[in-house]
Tab-separated table of C-alpha atoms in Angstrom:
chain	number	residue	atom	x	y	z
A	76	UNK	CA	84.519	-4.542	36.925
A	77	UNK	CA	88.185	-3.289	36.577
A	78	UNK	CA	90.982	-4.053	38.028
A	79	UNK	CA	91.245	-0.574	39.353
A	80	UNK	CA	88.091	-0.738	40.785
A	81	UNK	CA	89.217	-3.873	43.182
A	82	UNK	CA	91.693	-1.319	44.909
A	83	UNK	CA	89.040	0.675	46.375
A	84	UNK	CA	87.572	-2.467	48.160
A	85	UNK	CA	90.215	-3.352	50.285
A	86	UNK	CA	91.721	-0.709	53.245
A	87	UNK	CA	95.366	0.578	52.370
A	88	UNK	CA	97.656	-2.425	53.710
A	89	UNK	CA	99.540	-1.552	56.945
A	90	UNK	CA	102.845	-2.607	55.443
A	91	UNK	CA	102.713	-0.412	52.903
A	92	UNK	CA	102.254	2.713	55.265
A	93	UNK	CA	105.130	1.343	57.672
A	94	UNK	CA	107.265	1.321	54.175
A	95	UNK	CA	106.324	5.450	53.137
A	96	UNK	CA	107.906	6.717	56.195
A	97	UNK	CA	111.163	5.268	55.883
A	98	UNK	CA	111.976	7.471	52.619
A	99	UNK	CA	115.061	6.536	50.189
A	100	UNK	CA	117.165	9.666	48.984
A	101	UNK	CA	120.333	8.809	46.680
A	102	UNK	CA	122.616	6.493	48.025
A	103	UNK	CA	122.242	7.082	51.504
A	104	UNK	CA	120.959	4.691	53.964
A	105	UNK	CA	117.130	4.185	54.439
A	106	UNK	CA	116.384	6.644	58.105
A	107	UNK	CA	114.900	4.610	59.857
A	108	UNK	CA	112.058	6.441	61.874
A	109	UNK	CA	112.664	4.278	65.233
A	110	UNK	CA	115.799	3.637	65.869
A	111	UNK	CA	115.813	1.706	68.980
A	112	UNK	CA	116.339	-2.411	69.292
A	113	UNK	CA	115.786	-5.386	71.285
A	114	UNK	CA	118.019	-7.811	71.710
A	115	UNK	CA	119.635	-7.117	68.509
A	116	UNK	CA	116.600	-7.321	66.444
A	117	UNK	CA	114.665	-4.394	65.197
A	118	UNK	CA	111.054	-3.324	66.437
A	119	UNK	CA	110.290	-2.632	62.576
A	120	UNK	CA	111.875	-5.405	61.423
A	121	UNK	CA	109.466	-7.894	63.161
A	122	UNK	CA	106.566	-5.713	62.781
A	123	UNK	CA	107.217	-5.544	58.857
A	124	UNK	CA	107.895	-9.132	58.298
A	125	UNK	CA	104.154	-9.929	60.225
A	126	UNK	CA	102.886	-6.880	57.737
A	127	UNK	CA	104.463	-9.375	55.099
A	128	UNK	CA	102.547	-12.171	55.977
A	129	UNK	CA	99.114	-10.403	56.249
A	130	UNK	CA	99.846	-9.333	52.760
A	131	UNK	CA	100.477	-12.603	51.367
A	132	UNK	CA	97.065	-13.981	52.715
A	133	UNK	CA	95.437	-10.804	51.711
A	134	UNK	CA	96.973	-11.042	48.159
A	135	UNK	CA	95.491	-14.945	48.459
A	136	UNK	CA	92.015	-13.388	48.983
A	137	UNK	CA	91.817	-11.117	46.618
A	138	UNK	CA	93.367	-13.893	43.665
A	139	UNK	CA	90.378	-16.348	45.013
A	140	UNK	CA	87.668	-13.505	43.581
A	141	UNK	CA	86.000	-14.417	40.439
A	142	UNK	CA	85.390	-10.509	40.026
A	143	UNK	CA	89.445	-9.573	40.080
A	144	UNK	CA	90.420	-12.648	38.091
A	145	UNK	CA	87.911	-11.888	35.366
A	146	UNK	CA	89.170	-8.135	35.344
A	147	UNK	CA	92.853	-9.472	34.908
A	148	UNK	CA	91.608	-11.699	32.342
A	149	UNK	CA	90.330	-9.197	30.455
A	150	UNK	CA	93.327	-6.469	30.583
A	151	UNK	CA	95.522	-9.433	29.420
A	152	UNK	CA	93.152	-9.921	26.526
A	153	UNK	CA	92.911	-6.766	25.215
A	154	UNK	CA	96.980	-6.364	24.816
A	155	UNK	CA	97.755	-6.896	21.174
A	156	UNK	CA	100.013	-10.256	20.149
A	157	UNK	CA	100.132	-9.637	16.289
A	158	UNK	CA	103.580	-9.874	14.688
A	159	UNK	CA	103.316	-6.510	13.657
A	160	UNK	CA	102.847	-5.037	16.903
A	161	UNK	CA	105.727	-6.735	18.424
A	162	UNK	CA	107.703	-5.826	15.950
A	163	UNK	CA	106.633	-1.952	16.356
A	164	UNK	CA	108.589	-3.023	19.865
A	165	UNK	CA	112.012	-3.650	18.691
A	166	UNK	CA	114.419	-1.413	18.803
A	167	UNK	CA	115.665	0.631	15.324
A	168	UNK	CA	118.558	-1.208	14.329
A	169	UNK	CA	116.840	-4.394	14.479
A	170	UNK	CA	113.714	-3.011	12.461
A	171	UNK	CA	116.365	-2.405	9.873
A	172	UNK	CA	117.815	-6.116	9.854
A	173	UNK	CA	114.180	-7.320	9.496
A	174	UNK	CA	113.711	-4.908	6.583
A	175	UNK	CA	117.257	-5.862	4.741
A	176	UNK	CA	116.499	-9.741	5.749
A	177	UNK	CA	112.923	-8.900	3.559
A	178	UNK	CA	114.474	-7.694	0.608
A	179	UNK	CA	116.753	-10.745	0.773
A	180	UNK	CA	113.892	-12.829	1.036
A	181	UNK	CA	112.469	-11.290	-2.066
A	182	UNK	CA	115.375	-11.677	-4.124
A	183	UNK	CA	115.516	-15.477	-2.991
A	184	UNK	CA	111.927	-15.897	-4.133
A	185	UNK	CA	112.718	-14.120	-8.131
A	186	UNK	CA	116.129	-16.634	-8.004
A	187	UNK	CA	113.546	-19.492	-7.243
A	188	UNK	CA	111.627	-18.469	-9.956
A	189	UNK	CA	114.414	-18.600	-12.468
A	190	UNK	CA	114.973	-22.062	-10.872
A	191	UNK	CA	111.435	-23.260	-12.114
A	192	UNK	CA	112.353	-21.987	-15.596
A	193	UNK	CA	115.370	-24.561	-15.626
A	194	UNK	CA	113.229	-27.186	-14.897
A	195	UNK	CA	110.938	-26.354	-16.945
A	196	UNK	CA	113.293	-26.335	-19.985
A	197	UNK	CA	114.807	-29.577	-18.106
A	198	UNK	CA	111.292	-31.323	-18.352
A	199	UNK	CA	111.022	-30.039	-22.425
A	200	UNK	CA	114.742	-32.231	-22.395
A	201	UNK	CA	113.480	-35.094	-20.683
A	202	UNK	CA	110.560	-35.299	-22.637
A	203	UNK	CA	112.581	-35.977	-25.500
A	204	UNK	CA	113.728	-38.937	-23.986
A	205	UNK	CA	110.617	-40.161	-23.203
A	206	UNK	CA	109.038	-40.015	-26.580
A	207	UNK	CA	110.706	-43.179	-27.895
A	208	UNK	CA	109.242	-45.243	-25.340
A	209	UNK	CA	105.630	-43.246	-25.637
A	210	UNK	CA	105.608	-43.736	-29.204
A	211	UNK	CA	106.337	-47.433	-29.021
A	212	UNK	CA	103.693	-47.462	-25.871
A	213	UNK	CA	101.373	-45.932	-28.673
A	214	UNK	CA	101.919	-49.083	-31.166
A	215	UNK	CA	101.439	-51.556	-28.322
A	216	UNK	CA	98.223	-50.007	-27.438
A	217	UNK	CA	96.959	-50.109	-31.174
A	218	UNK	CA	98.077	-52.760	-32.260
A	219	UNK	CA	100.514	-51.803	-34.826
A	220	UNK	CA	103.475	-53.885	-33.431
A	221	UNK	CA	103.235	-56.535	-30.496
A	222	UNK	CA	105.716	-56.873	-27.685
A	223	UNK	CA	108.591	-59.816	-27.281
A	224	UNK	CA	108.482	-62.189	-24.990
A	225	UNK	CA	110.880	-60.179	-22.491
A	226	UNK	CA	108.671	-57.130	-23.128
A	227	UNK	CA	105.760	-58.887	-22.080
A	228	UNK	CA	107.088	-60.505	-19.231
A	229	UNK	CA	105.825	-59.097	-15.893
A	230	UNK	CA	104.341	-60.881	-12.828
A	231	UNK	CA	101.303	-59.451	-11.133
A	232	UNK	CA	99.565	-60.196	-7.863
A	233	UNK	CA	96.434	-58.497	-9.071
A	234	UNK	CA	94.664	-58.900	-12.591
A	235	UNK	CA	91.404	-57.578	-11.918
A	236	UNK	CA	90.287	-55.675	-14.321
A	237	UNK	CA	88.112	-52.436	-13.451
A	238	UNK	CA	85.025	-51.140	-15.891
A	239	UNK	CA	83.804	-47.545	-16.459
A	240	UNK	CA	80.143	-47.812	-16.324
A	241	UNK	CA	78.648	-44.678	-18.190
A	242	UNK	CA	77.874	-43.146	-21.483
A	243	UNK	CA	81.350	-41.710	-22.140
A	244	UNK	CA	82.618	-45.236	-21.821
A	245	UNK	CA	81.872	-45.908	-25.677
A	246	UNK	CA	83.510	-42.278	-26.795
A	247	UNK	CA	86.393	-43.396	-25.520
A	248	UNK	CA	87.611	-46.707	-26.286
A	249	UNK	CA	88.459	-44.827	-29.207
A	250	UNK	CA	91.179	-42.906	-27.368
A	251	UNK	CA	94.412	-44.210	-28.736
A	252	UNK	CA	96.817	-41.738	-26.793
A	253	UNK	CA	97.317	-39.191	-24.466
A	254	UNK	CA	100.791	-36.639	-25.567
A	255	UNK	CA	102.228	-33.848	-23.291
A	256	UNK	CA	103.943	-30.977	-24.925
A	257	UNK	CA	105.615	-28.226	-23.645
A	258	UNK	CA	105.877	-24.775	-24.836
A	259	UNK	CA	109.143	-23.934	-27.073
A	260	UNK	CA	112.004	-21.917	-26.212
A	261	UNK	CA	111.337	-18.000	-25.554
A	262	UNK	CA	107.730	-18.174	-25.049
A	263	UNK	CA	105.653	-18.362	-22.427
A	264	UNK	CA	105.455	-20.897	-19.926
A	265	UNK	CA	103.075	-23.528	-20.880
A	266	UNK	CA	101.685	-27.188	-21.694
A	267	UNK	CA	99.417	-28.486	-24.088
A	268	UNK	CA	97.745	-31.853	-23.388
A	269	UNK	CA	96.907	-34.161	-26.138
A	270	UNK	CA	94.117	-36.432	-26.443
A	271	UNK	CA	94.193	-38.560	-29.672
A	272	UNK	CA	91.342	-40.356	-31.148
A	273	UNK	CA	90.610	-42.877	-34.090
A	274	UNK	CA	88.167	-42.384	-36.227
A	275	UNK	CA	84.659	-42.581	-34.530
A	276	UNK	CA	81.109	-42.498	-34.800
A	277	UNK	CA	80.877	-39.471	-32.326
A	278	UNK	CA	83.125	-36.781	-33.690
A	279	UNK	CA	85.714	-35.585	-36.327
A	280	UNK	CA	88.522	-34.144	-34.430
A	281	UNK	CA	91.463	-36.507	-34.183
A	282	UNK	CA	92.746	-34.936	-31.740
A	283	UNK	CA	91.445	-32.862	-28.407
A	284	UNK	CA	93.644	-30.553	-26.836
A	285	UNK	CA	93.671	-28.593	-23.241
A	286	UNK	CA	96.449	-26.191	-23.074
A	287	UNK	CA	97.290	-24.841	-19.936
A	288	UNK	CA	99.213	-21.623	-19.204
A	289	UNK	CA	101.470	-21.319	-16.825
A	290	UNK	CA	104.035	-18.582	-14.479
A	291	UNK	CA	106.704	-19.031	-12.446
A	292	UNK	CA	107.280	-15.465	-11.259
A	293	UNK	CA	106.809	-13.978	-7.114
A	294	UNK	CA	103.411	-11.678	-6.642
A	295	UNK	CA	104.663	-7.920	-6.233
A	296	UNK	CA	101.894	-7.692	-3.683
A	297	UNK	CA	102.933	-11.026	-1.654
A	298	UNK	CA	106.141	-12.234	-2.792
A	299	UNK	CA	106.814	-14.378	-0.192
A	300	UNK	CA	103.847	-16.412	-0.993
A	301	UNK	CA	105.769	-17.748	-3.984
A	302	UNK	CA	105.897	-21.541	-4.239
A	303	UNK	CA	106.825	-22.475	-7.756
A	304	UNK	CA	104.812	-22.487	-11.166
A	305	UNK	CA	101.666	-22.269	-10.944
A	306	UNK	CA	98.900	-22.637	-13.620
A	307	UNK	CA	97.036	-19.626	-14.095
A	308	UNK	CA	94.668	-20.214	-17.134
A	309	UNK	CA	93.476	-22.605	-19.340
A	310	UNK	CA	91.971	-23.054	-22.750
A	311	UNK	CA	90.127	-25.746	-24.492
A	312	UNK	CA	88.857	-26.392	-28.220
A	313	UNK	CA	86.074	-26.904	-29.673
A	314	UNK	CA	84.710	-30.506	-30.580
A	315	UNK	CA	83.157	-30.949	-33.681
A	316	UNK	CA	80.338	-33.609	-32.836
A	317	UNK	CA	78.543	-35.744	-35.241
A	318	UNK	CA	74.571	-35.259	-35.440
A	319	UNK	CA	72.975	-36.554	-32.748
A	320	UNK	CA	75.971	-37.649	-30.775
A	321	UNK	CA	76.777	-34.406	-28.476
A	322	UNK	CA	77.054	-36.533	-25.318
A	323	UNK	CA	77.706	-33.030	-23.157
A	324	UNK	CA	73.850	-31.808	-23.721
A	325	UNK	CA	70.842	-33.774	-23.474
A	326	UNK	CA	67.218	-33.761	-24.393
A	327	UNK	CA	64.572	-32.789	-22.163
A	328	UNK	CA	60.656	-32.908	-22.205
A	329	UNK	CA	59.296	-29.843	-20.591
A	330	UNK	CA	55.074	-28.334	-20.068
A	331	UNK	CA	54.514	-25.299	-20.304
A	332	UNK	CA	51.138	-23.858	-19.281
A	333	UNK	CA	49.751	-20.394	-21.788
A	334	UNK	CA	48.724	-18.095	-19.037
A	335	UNK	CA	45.655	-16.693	-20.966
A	336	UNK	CA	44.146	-19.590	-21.862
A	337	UNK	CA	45.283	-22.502	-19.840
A	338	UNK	CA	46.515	-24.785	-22.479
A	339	UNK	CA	49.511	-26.610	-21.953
A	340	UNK	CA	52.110	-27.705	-24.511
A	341	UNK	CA	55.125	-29.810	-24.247
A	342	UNK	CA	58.602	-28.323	-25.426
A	343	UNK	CA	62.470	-30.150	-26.377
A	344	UNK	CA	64.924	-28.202	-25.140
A	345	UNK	CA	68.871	-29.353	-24.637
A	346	UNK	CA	70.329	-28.859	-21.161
A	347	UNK	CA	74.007	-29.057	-20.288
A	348	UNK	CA	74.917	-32.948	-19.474
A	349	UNK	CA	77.822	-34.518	-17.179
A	350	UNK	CA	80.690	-35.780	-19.282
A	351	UNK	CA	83.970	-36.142	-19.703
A	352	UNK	CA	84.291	-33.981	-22.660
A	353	UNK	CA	83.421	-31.202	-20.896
A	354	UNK	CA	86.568	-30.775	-20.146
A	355	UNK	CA	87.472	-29.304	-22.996
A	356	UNK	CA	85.481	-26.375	-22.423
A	357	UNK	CA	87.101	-25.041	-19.476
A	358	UNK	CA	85.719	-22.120	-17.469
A	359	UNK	CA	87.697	-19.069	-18.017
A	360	UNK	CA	90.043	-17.110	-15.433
A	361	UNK	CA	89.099	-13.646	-14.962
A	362	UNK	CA	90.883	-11.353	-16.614
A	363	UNK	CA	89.775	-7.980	-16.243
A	364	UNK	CA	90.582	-7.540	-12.663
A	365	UNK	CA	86.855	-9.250	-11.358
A	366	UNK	CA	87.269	-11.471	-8.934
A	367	UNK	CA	85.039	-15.199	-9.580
A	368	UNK	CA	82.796	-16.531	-6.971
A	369	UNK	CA	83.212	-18.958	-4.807
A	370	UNK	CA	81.686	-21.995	-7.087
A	371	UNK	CA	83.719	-20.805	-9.910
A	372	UNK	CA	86.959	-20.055	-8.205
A	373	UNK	CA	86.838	-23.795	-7.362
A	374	UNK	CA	85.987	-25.043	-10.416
A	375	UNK	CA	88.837	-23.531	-11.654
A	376	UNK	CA	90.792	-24.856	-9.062
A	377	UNK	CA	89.558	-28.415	-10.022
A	378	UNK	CA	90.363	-28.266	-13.731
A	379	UNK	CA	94.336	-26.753	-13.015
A	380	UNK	CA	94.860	-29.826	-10.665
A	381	UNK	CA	92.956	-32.453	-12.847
A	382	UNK	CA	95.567	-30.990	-15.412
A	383	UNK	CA	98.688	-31.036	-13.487
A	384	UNK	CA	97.687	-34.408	-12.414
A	385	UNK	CA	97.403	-35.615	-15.999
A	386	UNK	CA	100.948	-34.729	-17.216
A	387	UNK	CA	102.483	-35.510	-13.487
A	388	UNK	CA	101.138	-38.374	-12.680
A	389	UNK	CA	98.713	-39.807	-15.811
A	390	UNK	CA	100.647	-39.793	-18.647
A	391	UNK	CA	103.914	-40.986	-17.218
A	392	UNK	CA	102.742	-43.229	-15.454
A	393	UNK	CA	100.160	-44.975	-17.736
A	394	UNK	CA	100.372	-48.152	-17.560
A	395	UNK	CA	100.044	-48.318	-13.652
A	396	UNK	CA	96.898	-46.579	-13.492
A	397	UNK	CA	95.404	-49.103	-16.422
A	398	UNK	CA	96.209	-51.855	-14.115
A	399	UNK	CA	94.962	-50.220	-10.872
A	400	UNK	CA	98.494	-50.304	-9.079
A	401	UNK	CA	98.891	-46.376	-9.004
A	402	UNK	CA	95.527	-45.906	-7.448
A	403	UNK	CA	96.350	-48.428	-4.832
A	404	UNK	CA	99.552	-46.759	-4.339
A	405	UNK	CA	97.289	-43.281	-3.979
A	406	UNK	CA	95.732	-45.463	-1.141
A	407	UNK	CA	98.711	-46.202	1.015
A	408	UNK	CA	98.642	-43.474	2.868
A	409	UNK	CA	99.454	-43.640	6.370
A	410	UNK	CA	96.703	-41.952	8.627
A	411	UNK	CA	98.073	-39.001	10.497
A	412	UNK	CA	96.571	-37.947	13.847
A	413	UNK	CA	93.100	-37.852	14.930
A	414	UNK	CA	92.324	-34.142	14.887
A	415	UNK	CA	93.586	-33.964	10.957
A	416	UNK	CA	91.499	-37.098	10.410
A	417	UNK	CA	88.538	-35.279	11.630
A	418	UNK	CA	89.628	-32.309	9.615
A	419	UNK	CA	90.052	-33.960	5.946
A	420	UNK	CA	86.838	-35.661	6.696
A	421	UNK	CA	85.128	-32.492	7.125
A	422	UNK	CA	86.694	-31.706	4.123
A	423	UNK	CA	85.529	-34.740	1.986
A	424	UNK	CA	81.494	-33.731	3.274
A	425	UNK	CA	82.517	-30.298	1.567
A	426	UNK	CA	83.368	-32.044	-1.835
A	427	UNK	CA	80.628	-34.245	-2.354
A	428	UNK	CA	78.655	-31.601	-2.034
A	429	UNK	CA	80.230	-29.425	-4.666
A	430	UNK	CA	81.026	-32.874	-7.236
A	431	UNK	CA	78.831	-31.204	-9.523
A	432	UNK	CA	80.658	-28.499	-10.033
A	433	UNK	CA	83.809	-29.258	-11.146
A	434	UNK	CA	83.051	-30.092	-14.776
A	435	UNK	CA	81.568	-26.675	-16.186
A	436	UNK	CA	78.547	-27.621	-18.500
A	437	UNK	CA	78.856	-25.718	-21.749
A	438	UNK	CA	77.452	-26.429	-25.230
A	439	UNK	CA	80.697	-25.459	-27.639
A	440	UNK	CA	80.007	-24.518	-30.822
A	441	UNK	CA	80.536	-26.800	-33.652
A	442	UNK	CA	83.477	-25.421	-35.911
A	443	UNK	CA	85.090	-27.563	-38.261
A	444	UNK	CA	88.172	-28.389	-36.598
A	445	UNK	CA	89.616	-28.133	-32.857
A	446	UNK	CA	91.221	-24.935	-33.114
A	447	UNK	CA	93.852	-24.419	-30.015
A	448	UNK	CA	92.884	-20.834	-28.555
């Protein structure tokens, strides 16, 4: 039912045929079509403020019908609030200020991105600086010099100590130290992320490396999505493993049944394994304009924020997350309000179901040395 349709229902109100005979012209006075009065108050005047009233209760009426309220409901529904269609609205010259106050906003976003660039080459600085204390970090850690007595001296509520239970756990107590570098001068925006090892039963390589490629540049399709850097690929190497010790495949029995004559056999075959090291064979961003699907977009996702956590948060702060004072600090949160709390769990239901995904499981092949691609 339309709102059009309601006018049919009710008779033509009398007030509004008293009103069509007294017709307006210019500025001339409304001519009145009875002229007379009594006692100083005009016939039509009484007569229209009683029409008045009936049209008020009538107006009541016809606001108390489900029908005519649904019908306004839906007009008001079907007029468009997008931003583009109000601003198809405005009037010329303020179309044009929104168009100049664009391009502003565009150059803004390509001065931010020269901003990121100066950081960048003010974290390669800073880095600098931090090596001294990394490298003597390093000889703590191994053993190759020992602290003073005011080095060593700090006070600590907590001492428990926290243990990895699972098979990479052996690999790597052999990890002696974990280096960020970033790219030189002049070429492109990047970070490589260093994982040295002593010598081990496991593999050759004495060091594993993750580099991660970076931009800091607006889209030309959506520059005002621009936020900063952002990592946009990633490559790996190639770990040379010792016979036998490939902890990122393992062995499986498997029957199989000969369709002809109904023997069965039992087959070895290797199947990719959850570890650790398979980070270092990251999945791949595509490149040739194919867009990944949803599993792989996030395990790509996963991988560029494991990395950005490891030379944010990780490496500079190393010592904190050895003694379990940075993860408690990651715990401190305070809760926010009850709808997001209902949201981000949602979100945490999502995640354990897609754990499994975020290392991708990958048998590298076994060159001689971990080649930086």
């Amino acid at each position: 039912m339309k709102v059009e349709d309601c006018e049919t229902d009710f008779p033509k109100l009398p007030a509004l045929q008293k009103i069509e005979t007294y017709p307006i012209t210019g500025d001339k006075n409304i001519q009145m079509a009875d002229n007379s009065f009594s006692d100083g108050v005009p016939p039509d005047s009484l007569e229209a403020a009683k029409n008045a009233s009936n049209t008020e209760k009538l107006a009541d009426q016809v606001m108390q019908n489900p029908q005519v309220l649904a019908a306004l409901q839906e007009r008001l529904d079907s007029v468009s609030h997008t931003p583009s269609s109000y601003i198809e609205t405005l009037p010329k010259a303020v179309k044009r200020r929104i168009n100049a106050l664009k391009q502003l906003q565009v150059k803004c976003a390509h001065i931010e991105a020269k901003f990121y660039e100066e950081v960048h080459d003010l974290e390669r600085k800073y880095a600098a600086l931090y090596q001294p204390l990394f490298d003597k970090r390093r000889e703590f850690i191994t053993g190759d010099a020992e602290p003073t007595d005011a080095e060593s001296e700090w006070h600590s509520e907590n001492e428990e100590e926290d243990k990895l239970a699972e098979y990479d756990e052996p690999i790597l107590k052999h990890l002696q130290d974990i280096k960020v570098k970033f790219s030189d001068p002049g070429q492109p925006m990047s970070f490589v992320l260093e994982f040295h090892f002593e010598s081990n039963d496991y593999f050759t390589n004495s060091v594993l490396t993750k580099t991660y490629k970076m931009k800091s540049e607006p889209d030309k399709a959506d520059p005002f999505s621009f936020e900063g850097p952002e990592i946009v690929d990633c490559d790996g190497c190639t770990i040379d493993w010792k016979k036998g010790k490939n902890v990122t495949v393992k062995t499986i029995k498997k029957k199989q049944k000969h369709k002809g004559r109904g023997t069965v056999r039992t087959i070895t075959k290797q199947v990719p394994n959850d570890s650790f090291f398979n980070f270092f064979s990251p999945l791949k961003a595509s490149g040739d304009g194919e867009s990944l699907d949803e599993d792989s977009e996030f395990t790509l996702a996963s991988d560029f924020e494991i990395g950005h956590f490891f030379r944010e948060r990780i490496v500079p702060r190393a010592v904190l997350y050895f003694t379990g004072e940075a993860i408690e600090d990651d715990d401190n949160f305070e809760e926010g309000e009850e709808g997001e709390e209902e949201e981000l769990e949602g979100d945490e239901e999502g995640e354990d179901e897609d754990d499994a995904e975020i290392n991708p499981k990958k048998e590298p092949s076994q060159p001689s040395e971990c080649k930086q691609q």
